[in-house]
Short mmCIF file of C-alpha atoms in Angstrom, two decimals:
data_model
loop_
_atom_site.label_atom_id
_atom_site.label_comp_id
_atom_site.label_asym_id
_atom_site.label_seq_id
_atom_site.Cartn_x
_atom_site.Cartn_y
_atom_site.Cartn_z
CA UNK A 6 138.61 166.98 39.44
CA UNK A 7 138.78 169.07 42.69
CA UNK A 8 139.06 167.97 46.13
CA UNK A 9 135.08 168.55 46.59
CA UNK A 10 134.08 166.52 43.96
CA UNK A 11 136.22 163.88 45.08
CA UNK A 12 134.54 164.17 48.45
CA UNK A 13 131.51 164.07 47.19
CA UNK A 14 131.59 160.98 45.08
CA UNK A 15 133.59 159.35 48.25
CA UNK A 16 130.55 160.05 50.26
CA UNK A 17 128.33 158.50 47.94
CA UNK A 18 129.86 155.29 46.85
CA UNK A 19 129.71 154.92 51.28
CA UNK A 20 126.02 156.04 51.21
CA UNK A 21 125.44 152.85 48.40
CA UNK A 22 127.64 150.81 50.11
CA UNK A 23 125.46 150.78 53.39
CA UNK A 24 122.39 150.69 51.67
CA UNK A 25 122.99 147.33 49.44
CA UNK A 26 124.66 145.51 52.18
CA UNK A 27 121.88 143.69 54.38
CA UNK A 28 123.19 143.85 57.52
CA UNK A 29 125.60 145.48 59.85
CA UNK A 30 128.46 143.38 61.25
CA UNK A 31 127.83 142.13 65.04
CA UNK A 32 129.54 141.33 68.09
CA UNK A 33 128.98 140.00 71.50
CA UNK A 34 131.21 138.39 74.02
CA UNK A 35 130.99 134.33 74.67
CA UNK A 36 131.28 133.35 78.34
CA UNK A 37 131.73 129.45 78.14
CA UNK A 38 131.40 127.44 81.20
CA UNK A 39 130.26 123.77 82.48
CA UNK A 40 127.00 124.73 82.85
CA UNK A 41 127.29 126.54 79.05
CA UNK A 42 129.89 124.59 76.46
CA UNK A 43 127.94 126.94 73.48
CA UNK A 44 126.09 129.51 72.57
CA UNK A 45 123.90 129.75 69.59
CA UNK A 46 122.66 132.79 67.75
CA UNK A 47 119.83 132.96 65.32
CA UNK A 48 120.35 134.84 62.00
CA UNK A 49 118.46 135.59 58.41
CA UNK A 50 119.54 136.33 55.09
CA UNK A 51 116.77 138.07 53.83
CA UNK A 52 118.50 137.85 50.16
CA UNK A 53 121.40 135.62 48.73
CA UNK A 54 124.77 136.93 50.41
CA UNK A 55 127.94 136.18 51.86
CA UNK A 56 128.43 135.54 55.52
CA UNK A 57 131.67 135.92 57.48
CA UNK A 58 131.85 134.32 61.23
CA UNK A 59 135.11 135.87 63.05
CA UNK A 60 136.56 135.47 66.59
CA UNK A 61 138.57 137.17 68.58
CA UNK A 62 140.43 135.46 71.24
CA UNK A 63 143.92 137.56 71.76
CA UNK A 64 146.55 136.06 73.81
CA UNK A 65 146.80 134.64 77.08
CA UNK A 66 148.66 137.47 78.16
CA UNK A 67 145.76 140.23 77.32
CA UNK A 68 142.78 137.41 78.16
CA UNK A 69 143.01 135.94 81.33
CA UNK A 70 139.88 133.94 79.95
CA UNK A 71 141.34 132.57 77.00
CA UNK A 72 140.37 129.44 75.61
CA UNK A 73 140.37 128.12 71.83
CA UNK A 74 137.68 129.35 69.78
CA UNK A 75 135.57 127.17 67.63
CA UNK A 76 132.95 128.42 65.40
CA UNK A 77 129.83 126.45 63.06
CA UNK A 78 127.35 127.46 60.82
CA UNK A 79 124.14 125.84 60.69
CA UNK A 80 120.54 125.50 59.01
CA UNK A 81 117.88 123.66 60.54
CA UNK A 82 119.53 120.13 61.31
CA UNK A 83 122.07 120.58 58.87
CA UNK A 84 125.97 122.11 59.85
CA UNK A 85 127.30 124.24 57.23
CA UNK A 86 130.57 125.07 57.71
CA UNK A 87 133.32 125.17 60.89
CA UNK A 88 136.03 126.28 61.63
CA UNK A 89 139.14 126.08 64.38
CA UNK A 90 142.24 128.19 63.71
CA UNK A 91 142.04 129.16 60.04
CA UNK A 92 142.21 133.32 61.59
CA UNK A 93 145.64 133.07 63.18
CA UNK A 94 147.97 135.81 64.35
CA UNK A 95 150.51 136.02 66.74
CA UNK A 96 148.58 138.69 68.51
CA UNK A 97 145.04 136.81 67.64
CA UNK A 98 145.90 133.02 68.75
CA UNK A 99 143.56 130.12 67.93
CA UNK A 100 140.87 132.36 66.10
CA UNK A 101 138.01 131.27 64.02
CA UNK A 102 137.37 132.60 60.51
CA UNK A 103 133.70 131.11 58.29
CA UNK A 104 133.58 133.02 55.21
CA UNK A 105 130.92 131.96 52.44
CA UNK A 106 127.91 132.61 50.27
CA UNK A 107 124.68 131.42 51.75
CA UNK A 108 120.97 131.56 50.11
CA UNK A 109 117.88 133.31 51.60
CA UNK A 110 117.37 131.57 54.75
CA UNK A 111 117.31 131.20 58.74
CA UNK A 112 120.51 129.71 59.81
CA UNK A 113 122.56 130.12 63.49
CA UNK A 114 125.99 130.42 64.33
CA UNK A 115 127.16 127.98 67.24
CA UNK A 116 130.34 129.27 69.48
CA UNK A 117 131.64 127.03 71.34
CA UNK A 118 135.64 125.63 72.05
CA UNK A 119 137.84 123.13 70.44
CA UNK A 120 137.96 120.30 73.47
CA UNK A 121 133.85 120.65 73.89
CA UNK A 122 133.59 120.33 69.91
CA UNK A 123 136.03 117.61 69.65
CA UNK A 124 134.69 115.63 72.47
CA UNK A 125 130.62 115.64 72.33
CA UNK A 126 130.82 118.32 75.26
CA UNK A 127 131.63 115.90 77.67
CA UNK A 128 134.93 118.51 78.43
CA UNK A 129 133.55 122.05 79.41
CA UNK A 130 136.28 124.40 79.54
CA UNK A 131 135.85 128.09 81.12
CA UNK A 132 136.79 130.80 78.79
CA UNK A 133 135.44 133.87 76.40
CA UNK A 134 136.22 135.35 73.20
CA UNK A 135 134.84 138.19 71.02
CA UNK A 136 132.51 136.92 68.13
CA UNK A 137 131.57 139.15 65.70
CA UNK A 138 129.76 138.81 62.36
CA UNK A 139 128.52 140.03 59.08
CA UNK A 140 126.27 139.86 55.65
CA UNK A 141 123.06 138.76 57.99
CA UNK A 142 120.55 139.79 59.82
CA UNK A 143 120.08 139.22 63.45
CA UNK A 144 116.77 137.58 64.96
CA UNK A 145 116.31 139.15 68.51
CA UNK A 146 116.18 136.53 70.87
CA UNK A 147 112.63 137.28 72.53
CA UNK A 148 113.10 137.94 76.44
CA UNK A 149 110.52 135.18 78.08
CA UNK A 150 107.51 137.06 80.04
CA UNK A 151 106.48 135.96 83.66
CA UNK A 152 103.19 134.67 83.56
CA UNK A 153 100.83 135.27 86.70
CA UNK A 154 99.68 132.51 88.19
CA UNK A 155 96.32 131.83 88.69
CA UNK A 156 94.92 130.50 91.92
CA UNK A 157 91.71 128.84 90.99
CA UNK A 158 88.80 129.46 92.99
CA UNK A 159 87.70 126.14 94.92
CA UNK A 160 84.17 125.18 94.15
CA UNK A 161 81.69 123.59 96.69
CA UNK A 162 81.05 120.62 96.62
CA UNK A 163 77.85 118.67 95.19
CA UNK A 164 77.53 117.44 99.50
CA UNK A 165 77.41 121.11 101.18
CA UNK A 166 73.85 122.83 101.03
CA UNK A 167 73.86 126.18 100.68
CA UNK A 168 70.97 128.61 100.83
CA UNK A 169 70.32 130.92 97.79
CA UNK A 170 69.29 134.24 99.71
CA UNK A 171 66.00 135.64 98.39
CA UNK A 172 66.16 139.36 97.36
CA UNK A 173 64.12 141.58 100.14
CA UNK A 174 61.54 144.14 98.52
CA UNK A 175 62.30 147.24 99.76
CA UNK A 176 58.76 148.98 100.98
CA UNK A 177 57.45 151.49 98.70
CA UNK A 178 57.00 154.89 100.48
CA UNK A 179 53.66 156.34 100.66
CA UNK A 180 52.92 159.79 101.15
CA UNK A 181 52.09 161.36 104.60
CA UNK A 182 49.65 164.07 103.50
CA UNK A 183 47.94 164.68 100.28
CA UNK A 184 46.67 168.35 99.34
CA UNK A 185 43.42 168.83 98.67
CA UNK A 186 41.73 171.70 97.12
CA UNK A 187 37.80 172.53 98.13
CA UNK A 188 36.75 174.08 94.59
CA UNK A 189 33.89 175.56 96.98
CA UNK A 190 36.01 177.47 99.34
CA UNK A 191 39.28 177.77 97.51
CA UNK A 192 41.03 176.40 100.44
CA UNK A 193 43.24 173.81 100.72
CA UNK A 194 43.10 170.81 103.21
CA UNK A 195 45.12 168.16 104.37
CA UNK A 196 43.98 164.69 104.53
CA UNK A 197 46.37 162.91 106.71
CA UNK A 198 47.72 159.27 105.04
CA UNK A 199 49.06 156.73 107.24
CA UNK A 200 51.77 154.93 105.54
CA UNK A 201 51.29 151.13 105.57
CA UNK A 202 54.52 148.95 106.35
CA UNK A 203 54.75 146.47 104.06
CA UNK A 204 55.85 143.07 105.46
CA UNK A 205 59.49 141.81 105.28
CA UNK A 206 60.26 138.84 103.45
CA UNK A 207 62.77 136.66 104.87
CA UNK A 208 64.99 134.83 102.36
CA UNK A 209 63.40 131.31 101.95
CA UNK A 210 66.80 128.91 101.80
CA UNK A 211 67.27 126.76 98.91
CA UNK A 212 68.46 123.02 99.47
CA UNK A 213 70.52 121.31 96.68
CA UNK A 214 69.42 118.04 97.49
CA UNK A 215 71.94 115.30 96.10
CA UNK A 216 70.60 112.63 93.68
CA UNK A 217 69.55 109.49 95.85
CA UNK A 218 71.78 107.03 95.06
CA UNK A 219 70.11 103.49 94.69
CA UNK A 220 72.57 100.92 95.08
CA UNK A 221 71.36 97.73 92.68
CA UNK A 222 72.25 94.26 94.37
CA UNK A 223 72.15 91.36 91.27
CA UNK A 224 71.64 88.16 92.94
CA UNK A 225 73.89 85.73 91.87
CA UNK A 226 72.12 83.45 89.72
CA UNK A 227 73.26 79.54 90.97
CA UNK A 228 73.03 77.39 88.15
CA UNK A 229 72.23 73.40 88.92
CA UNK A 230 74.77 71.10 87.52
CA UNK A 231 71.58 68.63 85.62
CA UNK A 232 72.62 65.04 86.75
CA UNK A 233 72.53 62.94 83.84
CA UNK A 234 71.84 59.58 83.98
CA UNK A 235 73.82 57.04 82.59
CA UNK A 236 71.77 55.42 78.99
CA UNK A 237 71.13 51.78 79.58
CA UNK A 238 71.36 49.53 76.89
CA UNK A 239 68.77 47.18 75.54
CA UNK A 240 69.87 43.90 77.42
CA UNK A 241 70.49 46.24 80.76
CA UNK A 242 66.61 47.37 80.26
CA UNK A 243 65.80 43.25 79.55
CA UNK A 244 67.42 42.47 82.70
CA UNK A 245 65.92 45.55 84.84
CA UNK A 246 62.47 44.19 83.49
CA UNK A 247 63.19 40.80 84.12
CA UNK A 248 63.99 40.68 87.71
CA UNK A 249 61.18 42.99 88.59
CA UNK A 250 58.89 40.26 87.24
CA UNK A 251 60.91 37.59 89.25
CA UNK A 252 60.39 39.93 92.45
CA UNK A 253 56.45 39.99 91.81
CA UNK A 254 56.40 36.35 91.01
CA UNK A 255 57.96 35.65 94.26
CA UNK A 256 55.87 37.77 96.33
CA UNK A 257 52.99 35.90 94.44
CA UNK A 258 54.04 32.34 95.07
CA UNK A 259 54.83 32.87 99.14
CA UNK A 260 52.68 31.16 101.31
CA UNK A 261 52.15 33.37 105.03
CA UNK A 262 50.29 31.17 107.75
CA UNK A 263 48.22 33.63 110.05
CA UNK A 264 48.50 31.68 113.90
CA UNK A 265 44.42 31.56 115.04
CA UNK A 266 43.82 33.52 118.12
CA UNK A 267 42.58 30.36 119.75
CA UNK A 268 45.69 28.83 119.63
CA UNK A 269 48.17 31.73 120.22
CA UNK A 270 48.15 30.79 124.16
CA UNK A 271 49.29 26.89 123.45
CA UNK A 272 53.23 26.76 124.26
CA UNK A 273 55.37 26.19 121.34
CA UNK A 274 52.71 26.72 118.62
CA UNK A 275 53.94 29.98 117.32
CA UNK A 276 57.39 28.42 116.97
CA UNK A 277 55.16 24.93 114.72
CA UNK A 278 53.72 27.53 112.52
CA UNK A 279 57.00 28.93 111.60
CA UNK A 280 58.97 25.76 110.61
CA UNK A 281 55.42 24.77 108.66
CA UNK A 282 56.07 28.14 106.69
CA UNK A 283 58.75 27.55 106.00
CA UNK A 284 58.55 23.80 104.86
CA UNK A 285 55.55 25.24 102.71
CA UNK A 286 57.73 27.98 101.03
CA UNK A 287 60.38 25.93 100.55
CA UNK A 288 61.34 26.70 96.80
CA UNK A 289 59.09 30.07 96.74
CA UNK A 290 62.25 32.41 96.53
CA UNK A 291 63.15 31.05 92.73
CA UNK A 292 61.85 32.17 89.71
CA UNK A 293 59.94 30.37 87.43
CA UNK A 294 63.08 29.35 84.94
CA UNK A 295 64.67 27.86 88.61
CA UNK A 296 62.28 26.06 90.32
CA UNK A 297 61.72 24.18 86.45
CA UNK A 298 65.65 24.11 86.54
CA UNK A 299 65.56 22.71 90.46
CA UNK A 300 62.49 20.45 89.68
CA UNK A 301 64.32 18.64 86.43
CA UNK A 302 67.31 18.04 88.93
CA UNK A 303 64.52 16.76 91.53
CA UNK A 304 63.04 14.29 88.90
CA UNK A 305 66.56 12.97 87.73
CA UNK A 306 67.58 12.33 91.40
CA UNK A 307 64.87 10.22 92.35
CA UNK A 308 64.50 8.30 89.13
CA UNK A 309 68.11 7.52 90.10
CA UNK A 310 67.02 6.56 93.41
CA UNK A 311 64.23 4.32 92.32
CA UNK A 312 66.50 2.45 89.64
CA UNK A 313 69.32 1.86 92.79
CA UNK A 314 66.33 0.78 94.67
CA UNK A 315 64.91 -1.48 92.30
CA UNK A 316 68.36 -3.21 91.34
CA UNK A 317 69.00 -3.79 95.03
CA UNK A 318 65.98 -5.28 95.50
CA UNK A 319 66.55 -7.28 92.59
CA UNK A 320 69.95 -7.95 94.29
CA UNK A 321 68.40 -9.07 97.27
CA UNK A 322 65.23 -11.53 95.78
CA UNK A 323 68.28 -12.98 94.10
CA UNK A 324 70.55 -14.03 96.73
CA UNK A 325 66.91 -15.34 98.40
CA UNK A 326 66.53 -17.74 95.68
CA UNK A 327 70.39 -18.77 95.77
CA UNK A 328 70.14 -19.54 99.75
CA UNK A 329 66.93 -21.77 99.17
CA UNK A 330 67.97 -23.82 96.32
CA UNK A 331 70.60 -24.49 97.90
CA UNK A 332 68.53 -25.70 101.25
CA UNK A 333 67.11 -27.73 98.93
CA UNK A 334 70.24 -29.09 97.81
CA UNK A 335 71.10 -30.09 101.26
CA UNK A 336 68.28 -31.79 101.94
#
């Protein structure tokens, strides 16, 4: 086999080898800061492949912005794979190294250093690196657009009134002179027009009126507490009734004396009425159970009386029958 051939077939095997391998490797530079402790970029494996995730951090002699490279792969929610220090040299320190198959996907690869990994990014430390990979696609990151603001145009309000103009008719022209032709003479005259001037309309404003606003006043409606009486029982009622007939029998059984104008003037004889009322109506404020009560207690009294009387009468015819027998005696 010649030199050509060999060529040849060299050249092709490259040709294939760019053709079934999805992706070219990339690279871009991380600048890590406080205000930055990663950087994430968004890939796709458009077929099953095999990804590899390098850095390259050199030395602190050759990268005055060192800083210890750490490197994750991720899909969705879910980290993948990370790595520290596995790519090692004494002319590469601290590099990062994620080699491994992946399925058809969207995954992204998060840069970032060792003390923000290790510590939740609460330590930030300045410093870049080289990051490069391969096996995937890249997704651009799309660059946002500014969007023009919009100043909205303020409408009126409902309370200003403003006039809708009215379109003005703009007068229709009339001709000045109209030819004429005599068929008599075969001449032609002129009759003379005079225009007319149409009147101007002035625009006749239109009012928005607002809607009338008709404020309704409810009365409070007061509500009367009903006052209940209290239910009286039976013997309560009995007893109501009872001395309401004790009040008419009363006023029924009191005697007035009326004084007789003829002897109103006589001195003392309005004062000798009274006491005789009242002797007369002595008794008249009882009821009729009482005064039976009072007159039973009357009757006992003076039967009492009359027996006391009668004994010491008795008593006394007695002792007048001793004292003469014994006159008789004596004599």
């Amino acid at each position: 086999m010649d030199k050509r051939t060999k060529l040849r077939l060299f050249l092709i095997f490259l040709l294939i080898g760019f053709i079934i391998s999805p992706a070219f490797a990339d690279e871009t530079t991380i600048n890590l800061d406080a205000n930055t402790p990663y950087v994430d970029i968004p890939i796709e494996a458009t077929e099953p492949t095999t990804i590899t995730i390098q850095t390259i951090t050199g030395t602190p002699q050759n990268n005055p912005g060192f800083v210890d490279s750490w490197i994750e792969l991720w899909q969705d929610t879910i980290r993948i794979a990370q790595d520290d220090d596995s790519a090692y040299t004494p002319t590469n320190i601290l590099a990062s190294i994620i080699t491994r198959p992946i399925e058809t996907g969207l995954y992204f690869i998060r840069a970032t250093s060792f003390a923000a990994a290790v510590n939740n990014y609460n330590i930030r430390p300045n410093g870049t690196y080289i990051l490069t990979w391969s096996g995937v696609t890249t997704i651009p990151t799309p660059t946002p657009t500014p969007t023009e603001s919009i100043t909205p145009t303020p409408e009126p309000t409902p309370t200003e009134l403003t006039p809708t103009p009215t379109p003005t008719p703009e007068p229709t022209p009339l001709p000045t002179q109209e030819t004429v032709t005599d068929n008599s003479n075969n001449e032609e005259t002129f009759v003379e027009v005079i225009p007319e001037t149409l009147p101007t309309l002035e625009p006749t404003p239109t009012l928005e009126l607002e809607p009338e606003i008709v404020e309704q006043i409810s009365e409070q409606e007061t509500l009367e507490t009903p006052v209940i009486e209290p239910e009286l029982s039976v013997e309560e009622i009995q007893e109501q009734i009872q001395e309401q007939i004790d009040l008419e029998y009363i006023a029924e059984n009191t005697i007035e004396l009326e004084l007789p104008t003829a002897l109103a003037d006589i001195p003392g004889i309005a004062q000798v009425f009274a006491a005789t009322e009242a002797i007369l109506n002595v008794g008249s404020d009882m009821t009729e159970e009482q005064r039976e009560e009072s007159q039973s207690v009357v009757v006992g009294a003076i039967v009492v009386t009359q027996i006391a009387s009668m004994a010491s009468a008795a008593s006394v015819q007695a002792s007048s029958k001793r004292n003469q027998s014994k006159r008789t005696r004596n004599k």
